[in-house]
mmCIF file with all atom_site columns, C-alpha atoms and ligand atoms in Angstrom:
data_model
loop_
_atom_site.group_PDB
_atom_site.id
_atom_site.type_symbol
_atom_site.label_atom_id
_atom_site.label_alt_id
_atom_site.label_comp_id
_atom_site.label_asym_id
_atom_site.label_entity_id
_atom_site.label_seq_id
_atom_site.pdbx_PDB_ins_code
_atom_site.Cartn_x
_atom_site.Cartn_y
_atom_site.Cartn_z
_atom_site.occupancy
_atom_site.B_iso_or_equiv
_atom_site.pdbx_formal_charge
_atom_site.auth_seq_id
_atom_site.auth_comp_id
_atom_site.auth_asym_id
_atom_site.auth_atom_id
_atom_site.pdbx_PDB_model_num
ATOM   1   C CA  . MET A 1 1   ? 64.263  113.519 105.124 1.00 51.00 ? 1   MET A CA  1
ATOM   2   C CA  . SER A 1 2   ? 61.287  112.977 107.462 1.00 53.00 ? 2   SER A CA  1
ATOM   3   C CA  . SER A 1 3   ? 61.621  114.261 111.022 1.00 53.00 ? 3   SER A CA  1
ATOM   4   C CA  . HIS A 1 4   ? 61.761  110.633 112.314 1.00 66.00 ? 4   HIS A CA  1
ATOM   5   C CA  . GLU A 1 5   ? 64.542  109.487 110.008 1.00 78.00 ? 5   GLU A CA  1
ATOM   6   C CA  . LYS A 1 6   ? 67.974  109.023 111.608 1.00 84.00 ? 6   LYS A CA  1
ATOM   7   C CA  . PRO A 1 7   ? 70.272  111.657 110.106 1.00 88.00 ? 7   PRO A CA  1
ATOM   8   C CA  . CYS A 1 8   ? 73.237  110.449 108.056 1.00 89.00 ? 8   CYS A CA  1
ATOM   9   C CA  . ARG A 1 9   ? 76.395  111.517 109.895 1.00 88.00 ? 9   ARG A CA  1
ATOM   10  C CA  . ALA A 1 10  ? 78.642  110.994 106.875 1.00 90.00 ? 10  ALA A CA  1
ATOM   11  C CA  . CYS A 1 11  ? 76.417  113.317 104.801 1.00 91.00 ? 11  CYS A CA  1
ATOM   12  C CA  . MET A 1 12  ? 76.776  116.494 106.877 1.00 92.00 ? 12  MET A CA  1
ATOM   13  C CA  . ASP A 1 13  ? 79.117  118.347 109.185 1.00 91.00 ? 13  ASP A CA  1
ATOM   14  C CA  . PHE A 1 14  ? 79.020  117.433 112.880 1.00 89.00 ? 14  PHE A CA  1
ATOM   15  C CA  . ARG A 1 15  ? 77.033  120.485 114.029 1.00 90.00 ? 15  ARG A CA  1
ATOM   16  C CA  . THR A 1 16  ? 74.255  119.948 111.485 1.00 92.00 ? 16  THR A CA  1
ATOM   17  C CA  . TRP A 1 17  ? 74.145  116.258 112.361 1.00 89.00 ? 17  TRP A CA  1
ATOM   18  C CA  . ALA A 1 18  ? 73.903  117.027 116.090 1.00 88.00 ? 18  ALA A CA  1
ATOM   19  C CA  . LYS A 1 19  ? 71.060  119.481 115.434 1.00 89.00 ? 19  LYS A CA  1
ATOM   20  C CA  . ARG A 1 20  ? 69.163  116.936 113.323 1.00 88.00 ? 20  ARG A CA  1
ATOM   21  C CA  . GLN A 1 21  ? 69.693  114.228 115.964 1.00 86.00 ? 21  GLN A CA  1
ATOM   22  C CA  . LYS A 1 22  ? 68.157  116.528 118.520 1.00 85.00 ? 22  LYS A CA  1
ATOM   23  C CA  . GLU A 1 23  ? 65.166  117.238 116.259 1.00 87.00 ? 23  GLU A CA  1
ATOM   24  C CA  . VAL A 1 24  ? 64.566  113.513 115.772 1.00 86.00 ? 24  VAL A CA  1
ATOM   25  C CA  . TYR A 1 25  ? 64.937  112.866 119.496 1.00 81.00 ? 25  TYR A CA  1
ATOM   26  C CA  . ASP A 1 26  ? 62.562  115.715 120.354 1.00 83.00 ? 26  ASP A CA  1
ATOM   27  C CA  . SER A 1 27  ? 59.970  114.566 117.844 1.00 81.00 ? 27  SER A CA  1
ATOM   28  C CA  . GLU A 1 28  ? 60.148  111.005 119.201 1.00 78.00 ? 28  GLU A CA  1
ATOM   29  C CA  . LYS A 1 29  ? 60.049  111.959 122.857 1.00 72.00 ? 29  LYS A CA  1
ATOM   30  C CA  . GLY A 1 30  ? 57.511  114.763 122.567 1.00 64.00 ? 30  GLY A CA  1
ATOM   31  C CA  . THR A 1 31  ? 57.996  116.954 125.578 1.00 48.00 ? 31  THR A CA  1
ATOM   32  C CA  . HIS A 1 32  ? 61.346  115.458 126.654 1.00 48.00 ? 32  HIS A CA  1
ATOM   33  C CA  . LYS A 1 33  ? 63.947  117.899 125.363 1.00 49.00 ? 33  LYS A CA  1
ATOM   34  C CA  . ILE A 1 34  ? 67.666  117.415 125.306 1.00 46.00 ? 34  ILE A CA  1
ATOM   35  C CA  . GLN A 1 35  ? 69.543  120.567 126.163 1.00 46.00 ? 35  GLN A CA  1
ATOM   36  C CA  . ASP A 1 36  ? 71.372  122.014 123.164 1.00 45.00 ? 36  ASP A CA  1
ATOM   37  C CA  . GLN A 1 37  ? 74.581  121.917 125.145 1.00 45.00 ? 37  GLN A CA  1
ATOM   38  C CA  . THR A 1 38  ? 74.534  118.129 125.385 1.00 43.00 ? 38  THR A CA  1
ATOM   39  C CA  . LEU A 1 39  ? 74.955  117.744 121.662 1.00 46.00 ? 39  LEU A CA  1
ATOM   40  C CA  . ILE A 1 40  ? 76.401  121.039 120.546 1.00 45.00 ? 40  ILE A CA  1
ATOM   41  C CA  . ALA A 1 41  ? 78.920  121.568 123.368 1.00 43.00 ? 41  ALA A CA  1
ATOM   42  C CA  . LYS A 1 42  ? 81.192  119.131 121.581 1.00 46.00 ? 42  LYS A CA  1
ATOM   43  C CA  . GLY A 1 43  ? 81.849  122.187 119.413 1.00 48.00 ? 43  GLY A CA  1
ATOM   44  C CA  . ASN A 1 44  ? 84.101  121.935 116.422 1.00 49.00 ? 44  ASN A CA  1
ATOM   45  C CA  . GLY A 1 45  ? 84.012  118.212 115.790 1.00 50.00 ? 45  GLY A CA  1
ATOM   46  C CA  . ASN A 1 46  ? 83.629  114.990 117.657 1.00 53.00 ? 46  ASN A CA  1
ATOM   47  C CA  . GLY A 1 47  ? 84.764  116.210 121.062 1.00 59.00 ? 47  GLY A CA  1
ATOM   48  C CA  . ALA A 1 48  ? 87.706  114.786 122.945 1.00 70.00 ? 48  ALA A CA  1
ATOM   49  C CA  . ARG A 1 49  ? 87.470  111.250 121.570 1.00 87.00 ? 49  ARG A CA  1
ATOM   50  C CA  . GLU A 1 50  ? 89.381  110.261 118.464 1.00 87.00 ? 50  GLU A CA  1
ATOM   51  C CA  . ASP A 1 51  ? 87.407  107.120 117.698 1.00 94.00 ? 51  ASP A CA  1
ATOM   52  C CA  . CYS A 1 52  ? 84.020  108.530 116.680 1.00 94.00 ? 52  CYS A CA  1
ATOM   53  C CA  . PRO A 1 53  ? 82.183  107.892 113.395 1.00 95.00 ? 53  PRO A CA  1
ATOM   54  C CA  . LEU A 1 54  ? 83.223  110.291 110.644 1.00 95.00 ? 54  LEU A CA  1
ATOM   55  C CA  . ASP A 1 55  ? 81.186  113.299 109.592 1.00 95.00 ? 55  ASP A CA  1
ATOM   56  C CA  . LYS A 1 56  ? 81.095  114.540 105.983 1.00 96.00 ? 56  LYS A CA  1
ATOM   57  C CA  . ASP A 1 57  ? 84.234  116.657 106.200 1.00 96.00 ? 57  ASP A CA  1
ATOM   58  C CA  . GLU A 1 58  ? 86.407  114.101 108.017 1.00 96.00 ? 58  GLU A CA  1
ATOM   59  C CA  . LEU A 1 59  ? 85.274  111.401 105.632 1.00 97.00 ? 59  LEU A CA  1
ATOM   60  C CA  . GLY A 1 60  ? 85.931  113.767 102.718 1.00 97.00 ? 60  GLY A CA  1
ATOM   61  C CA  . SER A 1 61  ? 89.501  114.690 103.605 1.00 97.00 ? 61  SER A CA  1
ATOM   62  C CA  . LYS A 1 62  ? 90.451  111.089 104.466 1.00 97.00 ? 62  LYS A CA  1
ATOM   63  C CA  . THR A 1 63  ? 88.875  109.826 101.263 1.00 98.00 ? 63  THR A CA  1
ATOM   64  C CA  . TRP A 1 64  ? 90.618  112.437 99.114  1.00 98.00 ? 64  TRP A CA  1
ATOM   65  C CA  . ALA A 1 65  ? 93.906  111.428 100.752 1.00 98.00 ? 65  ALA A CA  1
ATOM   66  C CA  . PHE A 1 66  ? 93.294  107.817 99.761  1.00 98.00 ? 66  PHE A CA  1
ATOM   67  C CA  . LEU A 1 67  ? 92.115  108.638 96.222  1.00 98.00 ? 67  LEU A CA  1
ATOM   68  C CA  . HIS A 1 68  ? 95.001  111.024 95.441  1.00 98.00 ? 68  HIS A CA  1
ATOM   69  C CA  . THR A 1 69  ? 97.538  108.588 96.916  1.00 98.00 ? 69  THR A CA  1
ATOM   70  C CA  . MET A 1 70  ? 96.070  105.750 94.879  1.00 98.00 ? 70  MET A CA  1
ATOM   71  C CA  . ALA A 1 71  ? 96.325  107.893 91.740  1.00 98.00 ? 71  ALA A CA  1
ATOM   72  C CA  . ALA A 1 72  ? 99.915  108.853 92.656  1.00 97.00 ? 72  ALA A CA  1
ATOM   73  C CA  . TYR A 1 73  ? 100.927 105.172 92.702  1.00 97.00 ? 73  TYR A CA  1
ATOM   74  C CA  . TYR A 1 74  ? 98.999  104.162 89.569  1.00 98.00 ? 74  TYR A CA  1
ATOM   75  C CA  . PRO A 1 75  ? 101.355 102.797 86.868  1.00 97.00 ? 75  PRO A CA  1
ATOM   76  C CA  . ASP A 1 76  ? 102.891 105.119 84.270  1.00 98.00 ? 76  ASP A CA  1
ATOM   77  C CA  . LYS A 1 77  ? 102.092 102.496 81.649  1.00 98.00 ? 77  LYS A CA  1
ATOM   78  C CA  . PRO A 1 78  ? 98.995  100.634 82.859  1.00 98.00 ? 78  PRO A CA  1
ATOM   79  C CA  . SER A 1 79  ? 97.805  97.474  81.153  1.00 98.00 ? 79  SER A CA  1
ATOM   80  C CA  . LYS A 1 80  ? 94.423  97.316  79.467  1.00 98.00 ? 80  LYS A CA  1
ATOM   81  C CA  . GLU A 1 81  ? 93.108  95.451  82.487  1.00 98.00 ? 81  GLU A CA  1
ATOM   82  C CA  . GLN A 1 82  ? 94.456  98.033  84.962  1.00 98.00 ? 82  GLN A CA  1
ATOM   83  C CA  . LYS A 1 83  ? 92.810  100.831 82.975  1.00 98.00 ? 83  LYS A CA  1
ATOM   84  C CA  . ALA A 1 84  ? 89.476  98.997  82.987  1.00 98.00 ? 84  ALA A CA  1
ATOM   85  C CA  . ASP A 1 85  ? 89.797  98.172  86.698  1.00 98.00 ? 85  ASP A CA  1
ATOM   86  C CA  . MET A 1 86  ? 90.521  101.800 87.618  1.00 98.00 ? 86  MET A CA  1
ATOM   87  C CA  . ASN A 1 87  ? 87.604  103.004 85.551  1.00 98.00 ? 87  ASN A CA  1
ATOM   88  C CA  . ASN A 1 88  ? 85.333  100.452 87.244  1.00 98.00 ? 88  ASN A CA  1
ATOM   89  C CA  . PHE A 1 89  ? 86.713  101.384 90.653  1.00 98.00 ? 89  PHE A CA  1
ATOM   90  C CA  . PHE A 1 90  ? 85.594  105.021 90.318  1.00 98.00 ? 90  PHE A CA  1
ATOM   91  C CA  . HIS A 1 91  ? 82.178  104.080 88.990  1.00 97.00 ? 91  HIS A CA  1
ATOM   92  C CA  . THR A 1 92  ? 81.590  101.570 91.786  1.00 98.00 ? 92  THR A CA  1
ATOM   93  C CA  . PHE A 1 93  ? 83.057  103.930 94.399  1.00 98.00 ? 93  PHE A CA  1
ATOM   94  C CA  . SER A 1 94  ? 80.623  106.654 93.309  1.00 97.00 ? 94  SER A CA  1
ATOM   95  C CA  . LYS A 1 95  ? 77.693  104.328 93.992  1.00 97.00 ? 95  LYS A CA  1
ATOM   96  C CA  . PHE A 1 96  ? 78.746  103.454 97.537  1.00 97.00 ? 96  PHE A CA  1
ATOM   97  C CA  . TYR A 1 97  ? 80.350  106.656 98.843  1.00 97.00 ? 97  TYR A CA  1
ATOM   98  C CA  . PRO A 1 98  ? 78.465  107.136 102.126 1.00 96.00 ? 98  PRO A CA  1
ATOM   99  C CA  . CYS A 1 99  ? 77.729  110.881 101.709 1.00 96.00 ? 99  CYS A CA  1
ATOM   100 C CA  . ASN A 1 100 ? 74.772  110.639 99.372  1.00 93.00 ? 100 ASN A CA  1
ATOM   101 C CA  . ILE A 1 101 ? 74.836  114.231 98.037  1.00 94.00 ? 101 ILE A CA  1
ATOM   102 C CA  . CYS A 1 102 ? 78.583  113.862 97.344  1.00 96.00 ? 102 CYS A CA  1
ATOM   103 C CA  . ALA A 1 103 ? 78.027  110.505 95.636  1.00 97.00 ? 103 ALA A CA  1
ATOM   104 C CA  . GLU A 1 104 ? 75.276  111.830 93.364  1.00 96.00 ? 104 GLU A CA  1
ATOM   105 C CA  . ASP A 1 105 ? 77.450  114.763 92.408  1.00 95.00 ? 105 ASP A CA  1
ATOM   106 C CA  . LEU A 1 106 ? 80.388  112.488 91.647  1.00 97.00 ? 106 LEU A CA  1
ATOM   107 C CA  . GLN A 1 107 ? 78.207  110.250 89.472  1.00 97.00 ? 107 GLN A CA  1
ATOM   108 C CA  . LYS A 1 108 ? 77.259  113.314 87.400  1.00 96.00 ? 108 LYS A CA  1
ATOM   109 C CA  . GLN A 1 109 ? 80.926  114.351 87.166  1.00 96.00 ? 109 GLN A CA  1
ATOM   110 C CA  . LEU A 1 110 ? 81.937  110.872 85.996  1.00 97.00 ? 110 LEU A CA  1
ATOM   111 C CA  . LYS A 1 111 ? 79.360  111.025 83.202  1.00 97.00 ? 111 LYS A CA  1
ATOM   112 C CA  . GLN A 1 112 ? 80.717  114.392 82.034  1.00 96.00 ? 112 GLN A CA  1
ATOM   113 C CA  . THR A 1 113 ? 84.419  113.593 82.462  1.00 96.00 ? 113 THR A CA  1
ATOM   114 C CA  . PRO A 1 114 ? 85.143  109.855 82.779  1.00 98.00 ? 114 PRO A CA  1
ATOM   115 C CA  . PRO A 1 115 ? 88.351  108.801 84.589  1.00 98.00 ? 115 PRO A CA  1
ATOM   116 C CA  . GLU A 1 116 ? 91.501  109.358 82.497  1.00 98.00 ? 116 GLU A CA  1
ATOM   117 C CA  . THR A 1 117 ? 93.285  106.090 83.106  1.00 98.00 ? 117 THR A CA  1
ATOM   118 C CA  . GLY A 1 118 ? 96.037  106.292 80.451  1.00 98.00 ? 118 GLY A CA  1
ATOM   119 C CA  . SER A 1 119 ? 98.877  106.915 82.946  1.00 98.00 ? 119 SER A CA  1
ATOM   120 C CA  . GLN A 1 120 ? 99.679  108.011 86.503  1.00 98.00 ? 120 GLN A CA  1
ATOM   121 C CA  . ASP A 1 121 ? 100.013 111.604 85.350  1.00 98.00 ? 121 ASP A CA  1
ATOM   122 C CA  . LYS A 1 122 ? 96.697  111.558 83.490  1.00 98.00 ? 122 LYS A CA  1
ATOM   123 C CA  . LEU A 1 123 ? 94.811  109.951 86.389  1.00 98.00 ? 123 LEU A CA  1
ATOM   124 C CA  . SER A 1 124 ? 96.287  112.316 89.011  1.00 98.00 ? 124 SER A CA  1
ATOM   125 C CA  . GLN A 1 125 ? 95.513  115.372 86.897  1.00 98.00 ? 125 GLN A CA  1
ATOM   126 C CA  . TRP A 1 126 ? 91.973  114.178 86.220  1.00 98.00 ? 126 TRP A CA  1
ATOM   127 C CA  . LEU A 1 127 ? 91.367  113.557 89.938  1.00 98.00 ? 127 LEU A CA  1
ATOM   128 C CA  . CYS A 1 128 ? 92.835  116.943 90.790  1.00 98.00 ? 128 CYS A CA  1
ATOM   129 C CA  . ARG A 1 129 ? 90.321  118.577 88.438  1.00 98.00 ? 129 ARG A CA  1
ATOM   130 C CA  . VAL A 1 130 ? 87.461  116.541 89.940  1.00 98.00 ? 130 VAL A CA  1
ATOM   131 C CA  . HIS A 1 131 ? 88.506  117.613 93.450  1.00 98.00 ? 131 HIS A CA  1
ATOM   132 C CA  . ASN A 1 132 ? 88.781  121.220 92.261  1.00 98.00 ? 132 ASN A CA  1
ATOM   133 C CA  . GLY A 1 133 ? 85.224  120.957 90.935  1.00 97.00 ? 133 GLY A CA  1
ATOM   134 C CA  . VAL A 1 134 ? 84.076  120.136 94.478  1.00 97.00 ? 134 VAL A CA  1
ATOM   135 C CA  . ASN A 1 135 ? 86.325  122.857 95.964  1.00 98.00 ? 135 ASN A CA  1
ATOM   136 C CA  . LYS A 1 136 ? 84.750  125.390 93.628  1.00 97.00 ? 136 LYS A CA  1
ATOM   137 C CA  . LYS A 1 137 ? 81.231  124.275 94.495  1.00 96.00 ? 137 LYS A CA  1
ATOM   138 C CA  . LEU A 1 138 ? 82.047  124.643 98.212  1.00 97.00 ? 138 LEU A CA  1
ATOM   139 C CA  . GLY A 1 139 ? 83.694  128.060 97.755  1.00 98.00 ? 139 GLY A CA  1
ATOM   140 C CA  . LYS A 1 140 ? 87.161  126.697 98.639  1.00 98.00 ? 140 LYS A CA  1
ATOM   141 C CA  . PRO A 1 141 ? 90.352  127.737 96.854  1.00 98.00 ? 141 PRO A CA  1
ATOM   142 C CA  . GLU A 1 142 ? 91.349  125.641 93.855  1.00 98.00 ? 142 GLU A CA  1
ATOM   143 C CA  . PHE A 1 143 ? 94.497  123.555 94.157  1.00 98.00 ? 143 PHE A CA  1
ATOM   144 C CA  . ASP A 1 144 ? 97.307  124.088 91.614  1.00 98.00 ? 144 ASP A CA  1
ATOM   145 C CA  . CYS A 1 145 ? 97.291  120.747 89.779  1.00 98.00 ? 145 CYS A CA  1
ATOM   146 C CA  . LYS A 1 146 ? 100.927 121.195 88.738  1.00 98.00 ? 146 LYS A CA  1
ATOM   147 C CA  . LEU A 1 147 ? 101.770 120.477 92.392  1.00 98.00 ? 147 LEU A CA  1
ATOM   148 C CA  . VAL A 1 148 ? 99.725  117.310 92.751  1.00 98.00 ? 148 VAL A CA  1
ATOM   149 C CA  . ASN A 1 149 ? 102.684 114.894 92.736  1.00 97.00 ? 149 ASN A CA  1
ATOM   150 C CA  . GLN A 1 150 ? 104.543 116.989 95.302  1.00 97.00 ? 150 GLN A CA  1
ATOM   151 C CA  . ARG A 1 151 ? 101.471 116.964 97.541  1.00 98.00 ? 151 ARG A CA  1
ATOM   152 C CA  . TRP A 1 152 ? 100.645 113.277 97.242  1.00 97.00 ? 152 TRP A CA  1
ATOM   153 C CA  . LYS A 1 153 ? 103.782 111.418 96.157  1.00 96.00 ? 153 LYS A CA  1
ATOM   154 C CA  . ASP A 1 154 ? 107.195 113.082 96.238  1.00 94.00 ? 154 ASP A CA  1
ATOM   155 C CA  . GLY A 1 155 ? 106.857 115.691 98.998  1.00 95.00 ? 155 GLY A CA  1
ATOM   156 C CA  . TRP A 1 156 ? 107.467 119.419 98.573  1.00 96.00 ? 156 TRP A CA  1
ATOM   157 C CA  . MET A 1 157 ? 110.448 120.603 96.524  1.00 94.00 ? 157 MET A CA  1
ATOM   158 C CA  . ASP A 1 158 ? 111.784 122.586 99.503  1.00 94.00 ? 158 ASP A CA  1
ATOM   159 C CA  . GLY A 1 159 ? 112.417 119.312 101.352 1.00 93.00 ? 159 GLY A CA  1
ATOM   160 C CA  . SER A 1 160 ? 109.954 120.108 104.155 1.00 94.00 ? 160 SER A CA  1
ATOM   161 C CA  . CYS A 1 161 ? 108.499 116.583 104.005 1.00 92.00 ? 161 CYS A CA  1
ATOM   162 C CA  . ASP A 1 162 ? 111.870 114.791 103.961 1.00 90.00 ? 162 ASP A CA  1
HETATM 163 C C1  . FAD B 2 .   ? 84.359  112.285 96.068  1.00 77.22 ? 201 FAD B C1  1
HETATM 164 C C2  . FAD B 2 .   ? 83.986  113.360 97.068  1.00 77.22 ? 201 FAD B C2  1
HETATM 165 C C3  . FAD B 2 .   ? 82.935  114.211 96.803  1.00 77.22 ? 201 FAD B C3  1
HETATM 166 C C4  . FAD B 2 .   ? 82.585  115.194 97.733  1.00 77.22 ? 201 FAD B C4  1
HETATM 167 N N1  . FAD B 2 .   ? 81.500  115.977 97.476  1.00 77.22 ? 201 FAD B N1  1
HETATM 168 C C5  . FAD B 2 .   ? 81.115  116.889 98.404  1.00 77.22 ? 201 FAD B C5  1
HETATM 169 C C6  . FAD B 2 .   ? 79.935  117.653 98.203  1.00 77.22 ? 201 FAD B C6  1
HETATM 170 O O1  . FAD B 2 .   ? 79.253  117.517 97.178  1.00 77.22 ? 201 FAD B O1  1
HETATM 171 N N2  . FAD B 2 .   ? 79.569  118.535 99.183  1.00 77.22 ? 201 FAD B N2  1
HETATM 172 C C7  . FAD B 2 .   ? 80.309  118.684 100.338 1.00 77.22 ? 201 FAD B C7  1
HETATM 173 O O2  . FAD B 2 .   ? 79.946  119.480 101.194 1.00 77.22 ? 201 FAD B O2  1
HETATM 174 N N3  . FAD B 2 .   ? 81.444  117.977 100.543 1.00 77.22 ? 201 FAD B N3  1
HETATM 175 C C8  . FAD B 2 .   ? 81.853  117.091 99.616  1.00 77.22 ? 201 FAD B C8  1
HETATM 176 N N4  . FAD B 2 .   ? 82.977  116.352 99.830  1.00 77.22 ? 201 FAD B N4  1
HETATM 177 C C9  . FAD B 2 .   ? 83.841  116.666 100.994 1.00 77.22 ? 201 FAD B C9  1
HETATM 178 C C10 . FAD B 2 .   ? 84.770  117.857 100.657 1.00 77.22 ? 201 FAD B C10 1
HETATM 179 O O3  . FAD B 2 .   ? 85.376  117.718 99.373  1.00 77.22 ? 201 FAD B O3  1
HETATM 180 C C11 . FAD B 2 .   ? 85.929  118.006 101.657 1.00 77.22 ? 201 FAD B C11 1
HETATM 181 O O4  . FAD B 2 .   ? 86.598  116.769 101.812 1.00 77.22 ? 201 FAD B O4  1
HETATM 182 C C12 . FAD B 2 .   ? 85.485  118.477 103.026 1.00 77.22 ? 201 FAD B C12 1
HETATM 183 O O5  . FAD B 2 .   ? 84.767  119.691 102.902 1.00 77.22 ? 201 FAD B O5  1
HETATM 184 C C13 . FAD B 2 .   ? 86.719  118.711 103.944 1.00 77.22 ? 201 FAD B C13 1
HETATM 185 O O6  . FAD B 2 .   ? 87.542  119.691 103.317 1.00 77.22 ? 201 FAD B O6  1
HETATM 186 P P1  . FAD B 2 .   ? 89.012  120.021 103.758 1.00 77.22 ? 201 FAD B P1  1
HETATM 187 O O7  . FAD B 2 .   ? 89.095  121.508 103.867 1.00 77.22 ? 201 FAD B O7  1
HETATM 188 O O8  . FAD B 2 .   ? 89.427  119.186 104.908 1.00 77.22 ? 201 FAD B O8  1
HETATM 189 O O9  . FAD B 2 .   ? 89.956  119.635 102.491 1.00 77.22 ? 201 FAD B O9  1
HETATM 190 P P2  . FAD B 2 .   ? 89.708  118.550 101.351 1.00 77.22 ? 201 FAD B P2  1
HETATM 191 O O10 . FAD B 2 .   ? 88.931  119.161 100.217 1.00 77.22 ? 201 FAD B O10 1
HETATM 192 O O11 . FAD B 2 .   ? 89.148  117.300 101.959 1.00 77.22 ? 201 FAD B O11 1
HETATM 193 O O12 . FAD B 2 .   ? 91.181  118.309 100.832 1.00 77.22 ? 201 FAD B O12 1
HETATM 194 C C14 . FAD B 2 .   ? 92.149  117.578 101.585 1.00 77.22 ? 201 FAD B C14 1
HETATM 195 C C15 . FAD B 2 .   ? 93.535  118.013 101.129 1.00 77.22 ? 201 FAD B C15 1
HETATM 196 O O13 . FAD B 2 .   ? 93.663  117.718 99.740  1.00 77.22 ? 201 FAD B O13 1
HETATM 197 C C16 . FAD B 2 .   ? 94.495  118.683 99.108  1.00 77.22 ? 201 FAD B C16 1
HETATM 198 N N5  . FAD B 2 .   ? 93.757  119.160 97.924  1.00 77.22 ? 201 FAD B N5  1
HETATM 199 C C17 . FAD B 2 .   ? 92.782  120.091 97.865  1.00 77.22 ? 201 FAD B C17 1
HETATM 200 N N6  . FAD B 2 .   ? 92.323  120.207 96.620  1.00 77.22 ? 201 FAD B N6  1
HETATM 201 C C18 . FAD B 2 .   ? 93.020  119.323 95.865  1.00 77.22 ? 201 FAD B C18 1
HETATM 202 C C19 . FAD B 2 .   ? 93.020  118.985 94.486  1.00 77.22 ? 201 FAD B C19 1
HETATM 203 N N7  . FAD B 2 .   ? 92.199  119.572 93.619  1.00 77.22 ? 201 FAD B N7  1
HETATM 204 N N8  . FAD B 2 .   ? 93.877  118.035 94.058  1.00 77.22 ? 201 FAD B N8  1
HETATM 205 C C20 . FAD B 2 .   ? 94.752  117.444 94.910  1.00 77.22 ? 201 FAD B C20 1
HETATM 206 N N9  . FAD B 2 .   ? 94.811  117.719 96.216  1.00 77.22 ? 201 FAD B N9  1
HETATM 207 C C21 . FAD B 2 .   ? 93.942  118.658 96.693  1.00 77.22 ? 201 FAD B C21 1
HETATM 208 C C22 . FAD B 2 .   ? 94.784  119.777 100.087 1.00 77.22 ? 201 FAD B C22 1
HETATM 209 O O14 . FAD B 2 .   ? 96.117  119.600 100.561 1.00 77.22 ? 201 FAD B O14 1
HETATM 210 C C23 . FAD B 2 .   ? 93.779  119.520 101.209 1.00 77.22 ? 201 FAD B C23 1
HETATM 211 O O15 . FAD B 2 .   ? 94.261  119.878 102.458 1.00 77.22 ? 201 FAD B O15 1
HETATM 212 C C24 . FAD B 2 .   ? 83.338  115.338 98.932  1.00 77.22 ? 201 FAD B C24 1
HETATM 213 C C25 . FAD B 2 .   ? 84.412  114.478 99.189  1.00 77.22 ? 201 FAD B C25 1
HETATM 214 C C26 . FAD B 2 .   ? 84.726  113.489 98.281  1.00 77.22 ? 201 FAD B C26 1
HETATM 215 C C27 . FAD B 2 .   ? 85.861  112.534 98.560  1.00 77.22 ? 201 FAD B C27 1
#
C-alpha cells in the first residue's frame, strides 16, 4: 500500500487502521500533524459509538456468526440445486469479502477443501474446520467441532441458552 492510499478499515484491527490513517494524513498535510491521542485514544475499538464502520475483527466475528448460522439451518437433505447454490455462495463470497487478506486466504482454502454441501452436518463440520484453519493461523484456540450445533443452533446442553 502506498503512503497516500486510504487504509482499508475492514482489513485490519482498529489500532492499526488508526495508525495508517494518521500516516496518510501526515504525508498529505506535510508538517500538520494530528496528535496520536486523537486517533488512538479511542483505545480498544471504535470508541463510545456503536454505529461505526467495522474493523477486521468485528467484521470477522459477525461474518462467522452469519456463516455458521446459515450452515446450521442448511437442509439435512439438500436438493441438487441447493448444493450447487451453496457451493456458488462460498465461491462468490470469497471474492467479495471486504478484508482482502482474509478473502485471498479463503480462496486458497476453497481450492484445497471445497464446501461439503451434502447435508447440514457436513456443511457445518466443513465450515468449522475452515474457521479452525483461520484460528490456527492467528494463534487462537481451535473450536471442538463436535459442539458446533450446540454453539450455533440448539444452544448448550446445560440449558444456559434456554
Ligand atoms: C472467512 C474469514 C476469513 C478470515 N481470515 C482472517 C485472516 O486471514 N486474518 C485475520 O487476521 N483475520 C481473519 N478473519 C477474522 C478472524 O477469523 C476473527 O473473526 C477475528 O480475529 C475476531 O475473532 P474473535 O476472537 O472475535 O472470534 P471469531 O474467530 O470471530 O469467532 C467468533 C465465535 O465463533 C465461535 N467459533 C470459533 N471457532 C469456531 C469454529 N471453528 N467453528 C464454529 N464456531 C467457532 C466462537 O464461539 C467464537 O466466539 C477472517 C474472518 C472470516 C469470516
